Short mmCIF file of C-alpha atoms and ligand atoms in Angstrom, two decimals:
data_model
loop_
_atom_site.label_atom_id
_atom_site.label_comp_id
_atom_site.label_asym_id
_atom_site.label_seq_id
_atom_site.Cartn_x
_atom_site.Cartn_y
_atom_site.Cartn_z
CA UNK A 190 151.84 68.90 71.83
CA UNK A 191 151.55 65.15 71.61
CA UNK A 192 147.29 64.42 72.28
CA UNK A 193 146.14 61.19 75.10
CA UNK A 194 143.38 59.82 75.70
CA UNK A 195 140.51 61.77 77.63
CA UNK A 196 139.71 58.87 80.04
CA UNK A 197 143.86 59.77 81.13
CA UNK A 198 143.43 63.01 81.30
CA UNK A 199 140.44 63.38 83.35
CA UNK A 200 142.06 60.63 85.68
CA UNK A 201 145.25 62.48 86.32
CA UNK A 202 143.94 65.98 86.07
CA UNK A 203 141.03 64.60 88.37
CA UNK A 204 143.08 62.52 90.96
CA UNK A 205 140.47 60.18 89.89
CA UNK A 206 140.32 56.58 89.06
CA UNK A 207 141.02 55.59 85.10
CA UNK A 208 137.08 53.43 86.26
CA UNK A 209 135.70 56.46 87.20
CA UNK A 210 136.42 58.47 84.40
CA UNK A 211 135.11 55.61 82.03
CA UNK A 212 132.42 56.59 83.78
CA UNK A 213 132.06 59.74 83.42
CA UNK A 214 132.35 59.64 80.11
CA UNK A 215 129.67 56.76 80.07
CA UNK A 216 127.37 59.01 82.45
CA UNK A 217 127.42 61.84 79.78
CA UNK A 218 129.22 64.63 81.66
CA UNK A 219 132.13 65.65 79.36
CA UNK A 220 132.67 67.21 76.61
CA UNK A 221 135.46 68.39 74.06
CA UNK A 222 135.63 71.44 72.43
CA UNK A 223 131.57 71.68 73.53
CA UNK A 224 130.77 68.48 71.68
CA UNK A 225 129.78 65.14 74.15
CA UNK A 226 132.41 63.48 75.02
CA UNK A 227 132.21 59.31 75.28
CA UNK A 228 134.60 57.98 74.75
CA UNK A 229 137.49 56.52 76.79
CA UNK A 230 140.06 56.34 74.29
CA UNK A 231 139.20 60.22 72.11
CA UNK A 232 142.66 61.59 71.93
CA UNK A 233 142.44 65.68 73.65
CA UNK A 234 145.39 67.91 72.92
CA UNK A 235 145.93 69.38 76.09
CA UNK A 236 146.48 72.76 75.66
CA UNK A 237 144.35 73.47 72.90
CA UNK A 238 141.22 70.86 73.38
CA UNK A 239 138.81 72.77 76.20
CA UNK A 240 137.35 70.16 78.48
CA UNK A 241 134.92 69.96 80.82
CA UNK A 242 133.04 67.86 83.10
CA UNK A 243 129.40 68.87 84.02
CA UNK A 244 129.92 72.33 82.35
CA UNK A 245 133.01 72.82 84.37
CA UNK A 246 136.14 73.86 82.43
CA UNK A 247 139.17 71.29 83.20
CA UNK A 248 141.90 72.88 83.53
CA UNK A 249 145.65 70.86 82.38
CA UNK A 250 148.52 70.50 84.39
CA UNK A 251 151.28 68.03 83.46
CA UNK A 252 153.26 68.54 86.29
CA UNK A 253 152.05 69.65 89.65
CA UNK A 254 155.21 71.52 91.67
CA UNK A 255 154.57 71.99 95.48
CA UNK A 256 156.34 74.16 98.57
CA UNK A 257 156.05 72.47 101.72
CA UNK A 258 157.00 74.10 105.30
CA UNK A 259 157.22 70.77 106.30
CA UNK A 260 156.63 69.90 110.78
CA UNK A 261 158.79 67.67 112.81
CA UNK A 262 157.70 64.31 113.20
CA UNK A 263 156.90 63.55 109.54
CA UNK A 264 159.02 61.39 107.23
CA UNK A 265 159.88 62.53 103.11
CA UNK A 266 158.33 59.52 101.80
CA UNK A 267 155.63 58.57 99.28
CA UNK A 268 154.72 56.08 101.60
CA UNK A 269 155.65 54.90 104.94
CA UNK A 270 153.81 51.34 106.56
CA UNK A 271 153.51 53.09 110.25
CA UNK A 272 154.57 56.85 110.10
CA UNK A 273 152.67 60.21 108.10
CA UNK A 274 155.07 61.00 105.15
CA UNK A 275 155.02 64.71 103.72
CA UNK A 276 152.36 63.13 101.34
CA UNK A 277 150.55 62.34 103.53
CA UNK A 278 149.72 66.03 104.99
CA UNK A 279 148.90 67.42 101.38
CA UNK A 280 145.29 69.67 101.07
CA UNK A 281 142.81 67.16 97.91
CA UNK A 282 143.14 69.93 95.54
CA UNK A 283 146.70 68.94 95.86
CA UNK A 284 146.62 65.59 95.71
CA UNK A 285 147.32 63.57 92.48
CA UNK A 286 149.19 59.73 91.53
CA UNK A 287 153.27 60.24 91.21
CA UNK A 288 153.88 62.65 93.44
CA UNK A 289 156.78 62.91 96.01
CA UNK A 290 159.27 65.03 97.87
CA UNK A 291 162.43 66.01 96.17
CA UNK A 292 165.25 65.03 98.41
CA UNK A 293 164.33 64.24 101.76
CA UNK A 294 164.58 66.47 105.36
CA UNK A 295 165.08 64.56 108.01
CA UNK A 296 162.22 63.60 109.97
CA UNK A 297 162.65 65.74 112.65
CA UNK A 298 164.10 68.28 110.60
CA UNK A 299 161.74 71.24 109.31
CA UNK A 300 161.13 73.68 106.66
CA UNK A 301 161.29 73.25 102.82
CA UNK A 302 160.47 70.04 101.14
CA UNK A 303 159.26 70.19 97.19
CA UNK A 304 157.24 68.09 95.83
CA UNK A 305 156.20 67.33 92.71
CA UNK A 306 155.76 65.15 89.89
CA UNK A 307 157.90 65.75 87.32
CA UNK A 308 160.58 62.76 88.01
CA UNK A 309 163.20 64.93 85.75
CA UNK A 310 163.10 68.02 87.56
CA UNK A 311 163.38 66.14 91.02
CA UNK A 312 166.48 64.38 89.23
CA UNK A 313 168.20 67.88 88.17
CA UNK A 314 168.13 69.56 91.00
CA UNK A 315 169.07 66.29 93.46
CA UNK A 316 171.91 66.15 90.67
CA UNK A 317 175.14 66.07 92.81
CA UNK A 318 176.48 67.23 89.34
CA UNK A 319 174.54 70.68 89.13
CA UNK A 320 175.33 71.76 92.87
CA UNK A 321 172.49 73.27 93.61
CA UNK A 322 172.81 75.24 97.49
CA UNK A 323 169.85 74.72 100.12
CA UNK A 324 170.27 77.30 102.55
CA UNK A 325 169.93 76.06 106.75
CA UNK A 326 169.04 77.29 110.02
CA UNK A 327 171.17 75.51 112.80
CA UNK A 328 170.84 75.02 116.77
CA UNK A 329 174.00 74.69 118.50
CA UNK A 330 174.75 73.54 121.95
CA UNK A 331 177.33 76.16 121.98
CA UNK A 332 179.18 79.00 119.88
CA UNK A 333 181.43 77.72 116.80
CA UNK A 334 184.99 78.92 117.47
CA UNK A 335 186.37 80.35 114.09
CA UNK A 336 189.25 77.83 113.65
CA UNK A 337 185.64 75.23 112.90
CA UNK A 338 183.92 77.73 111.75
CA UNK A 339 186.52 77.89 108.55
CA UNK A 340 186.82 73.76 108.86
CA UNK A 341 183.18 73.53 108.36
CA UNK A 342 183.61 76.54 105.02
CA UNK A 343 186.94 74.60 104.02
CA UNK A 344 184.93 71.41 103.22
CA UNK A 345 185.13 68.85 106.13
CA UNK A 346 186.08 65.07 105.75
CA UNK A 347 185.15 62.61 108.45
CA UNK A 348 185.74 59.46 108.37
CA UNK A 349 186.15 58.35 104.48
CA UNK A 350 183.46 61.13 103.51
CA UNK A 351 185.31 64.37 102.29
CA UNK A 352 182.43 66.70 102.44
CA UNK A 353 182.36 69.69 99.58
CA UNK A 354 183.03 73.97 101.07
CA UNK A 355 180.42 74.89 102.82
CA UNK A 356 178.87 78.45 104.20
CA UNK A 357 178.90 79.20 107.42
CA UNK A 358 177.60 82.11 109.69
CA UNK A 359 176.68 83.09 112.15
CA UNK A 360 172.22 84.05 112.85
CA UNK A 361 171.77 85.07 116.27
CA UNK A 362 171.93 83.09 120.26
CA UNK A 363 168.36 82.31 121.29
CA UNK A 364 168.82 82.75 125.18
CA UNK A 365 165.53 81.65 126.33
CA UNK A 366 165.92 77.85 125.09
CA UNK A 367 170.55 79.04 125.83
CA UNK A 368 171.22 77.66 121.53
CA UNK A 369 173.61 79.22 119.18
CA UNK A 370 171.45 80.18 115.22
CA UNK A 371 173.89 79.65 112.58
CA UNK A 372 172.31 79.77 109.03
CA UNK A 373 174.89 77.39 106.57
CA UNK A 374 174.47 76.00 102.80
CA UNK A 375 175.56 72.73 101.58
CA UNK A 376 175.24 71.86 97.33
CA UNK A 377 175.13 68.32 97.96
CA UNK A 378 172.65 66.30 100.56
CA UNK A 379 173.96 63.49 101.23
CA UNK A 380 172.36 61.75 104.59
CA UNK A 381 172.62 63.09 108.05
CA UNK A 382 175.01 65.50 105.66
CA UNK A 383 174.08 68.39 108.83
CA UNK A 384 174.16 66.13 111.20
CA UNK A 385 177.23 64.90 111.01
CA UNK A 386 179.12 67.74 109.64
CA UNK A 387 178.44 69.30 113.35
CA UNK A 388 178.75 66.33 115.41
CA UNK A 389 182.23 66.44 114.11
CA UNK A 390 182.68 69.73 115.27
CA UNK A 391 181.87 68.52 118.42
CA UNK A 392 179.11 71.15 118.47
CA UNK A 393 176.27 68.67 117.74
CA UNK A 394 172.77 70.21 116.45
CA UNK A 395 169.59 70.43 118.49
CA UNK A 396 167.10 71.67 115.26
CA UNK A 397 167.10 72.06 111.50
CA UNK A 398 165.12 73.98 109.62
CA UNK A 399 165.34 74.64 105.57
CA UNK A 400 164.83 77.98 104.56
CA UNK A 401 165.79 78.14 101.01
CA UNK A 402 166.62 75.04 98.06
CA UNK A 403 168.63 77.09 94.88
CA UNK A 404 166.60 80.48 94.04
CA UNK A 405 164.01 80.19 96.40
CA UNK A 406 162.96 80.50 99.81
CA UNK A 407 160.19 78.70 101.80
CA UNK A 408 157.00 81.00 101.91
CA UNK A 409 157.06 82.81 105.22
CA UNK A 410 153.02 82.40 105.20
CA UNK A 411 153.32 78.60 105.41
CA UNK A 412 152.56 76.79 108.63
CA UNK A 413 153.61 73.56 109.83
CA UNK A 414 152.68 71.40 107.52
CA UNK A 415 151.10 73.88 104.58
CA UNK A 416 151.59 73.44 101.63
CA UNK A 417 150.78 75.48 98.43
CA UNK A 418 151.23 74.76 94.58
CA UNK A 419 153.90 77.56 93.18
CA UNK A 420 153.98 79.00 89.90
CA UNK A 421 155.87 78.69 87.58
CA UNK A 422 158.07 81.59 88.15
CA UNK A 423 159.25 80.13 91.44
CA UNK A 424 159.71 76.33 89.60
CA UNK A 425 162.19 77.82 87.66
CA UNK A 426 163.73 80.45 90.75
CA UNK A 427 164.79 76.82 92.22
CA UNK A 428 167.20 75.84 89.92
CA UNK A 429 168.29 79.56 89.82
N1 URA B 813 171.61 67.88 107.12
C1 URA B 813 170.13 66.62 108.11
O1 URA B 813 171.65 66.28 109.03
N2 URA B 813 169.33 66.49 108.13
C2 URA B 813 168.40 66.93 107.00
O2 URA B 813 167.48 66.76 107.32
C3 URA B 813 169.03 67.78 106.40
C4 URA B 813 170.30 68.53 106.19
#
């Protein structure tokens, strides 16, 4: 494993500025393998060296991978002048510089958003060539006809856009809201894709929730706005 400077290690793992990391070092609170470390440029091997601050071990994670149940009304962006973002909702222990949502949901769409600081991983799952399936529940105002679902499955052309073949299955009818629910899986991630496809069928969607990315489903115990870190197995299952 490549070595990194101790001030950089501390700032990335504790989510503090490099200046504050240097203050900790100067203050004599940091040890590496039990020895006091006070030089900012001291190289550490993040996999082997035991770093502690005030006697408390600081584990090392090169990247963070987070699942969020996005509520309606927040935008899938790292920063926004006027709107609340998914990054703003992260609890303190999951905050770190460089996090961004890997794939966007519209402001009014709810459900599974993956947040990471691993650009290569994000690129991999978002690349159109990888065809990572994303599953959604769609709420519509009317039932689709068989001809319409066949059109959806066959790869629809809307204007100049040719959408890839997609999967659609009826889920259930909700009599309280008078809505028809469908389970839909798409393998591309075009802007407003499902809104455009359902509008083109003449059955505009009235609500949308993402349930699954690749082999990983949204954790049903996460309430809207809540997030948790993924296990390494879960991270691998996204691509699977
Ligand atoms: N399709 C949409 O129209 N919106 C989303 O947020 C995701 C897929």
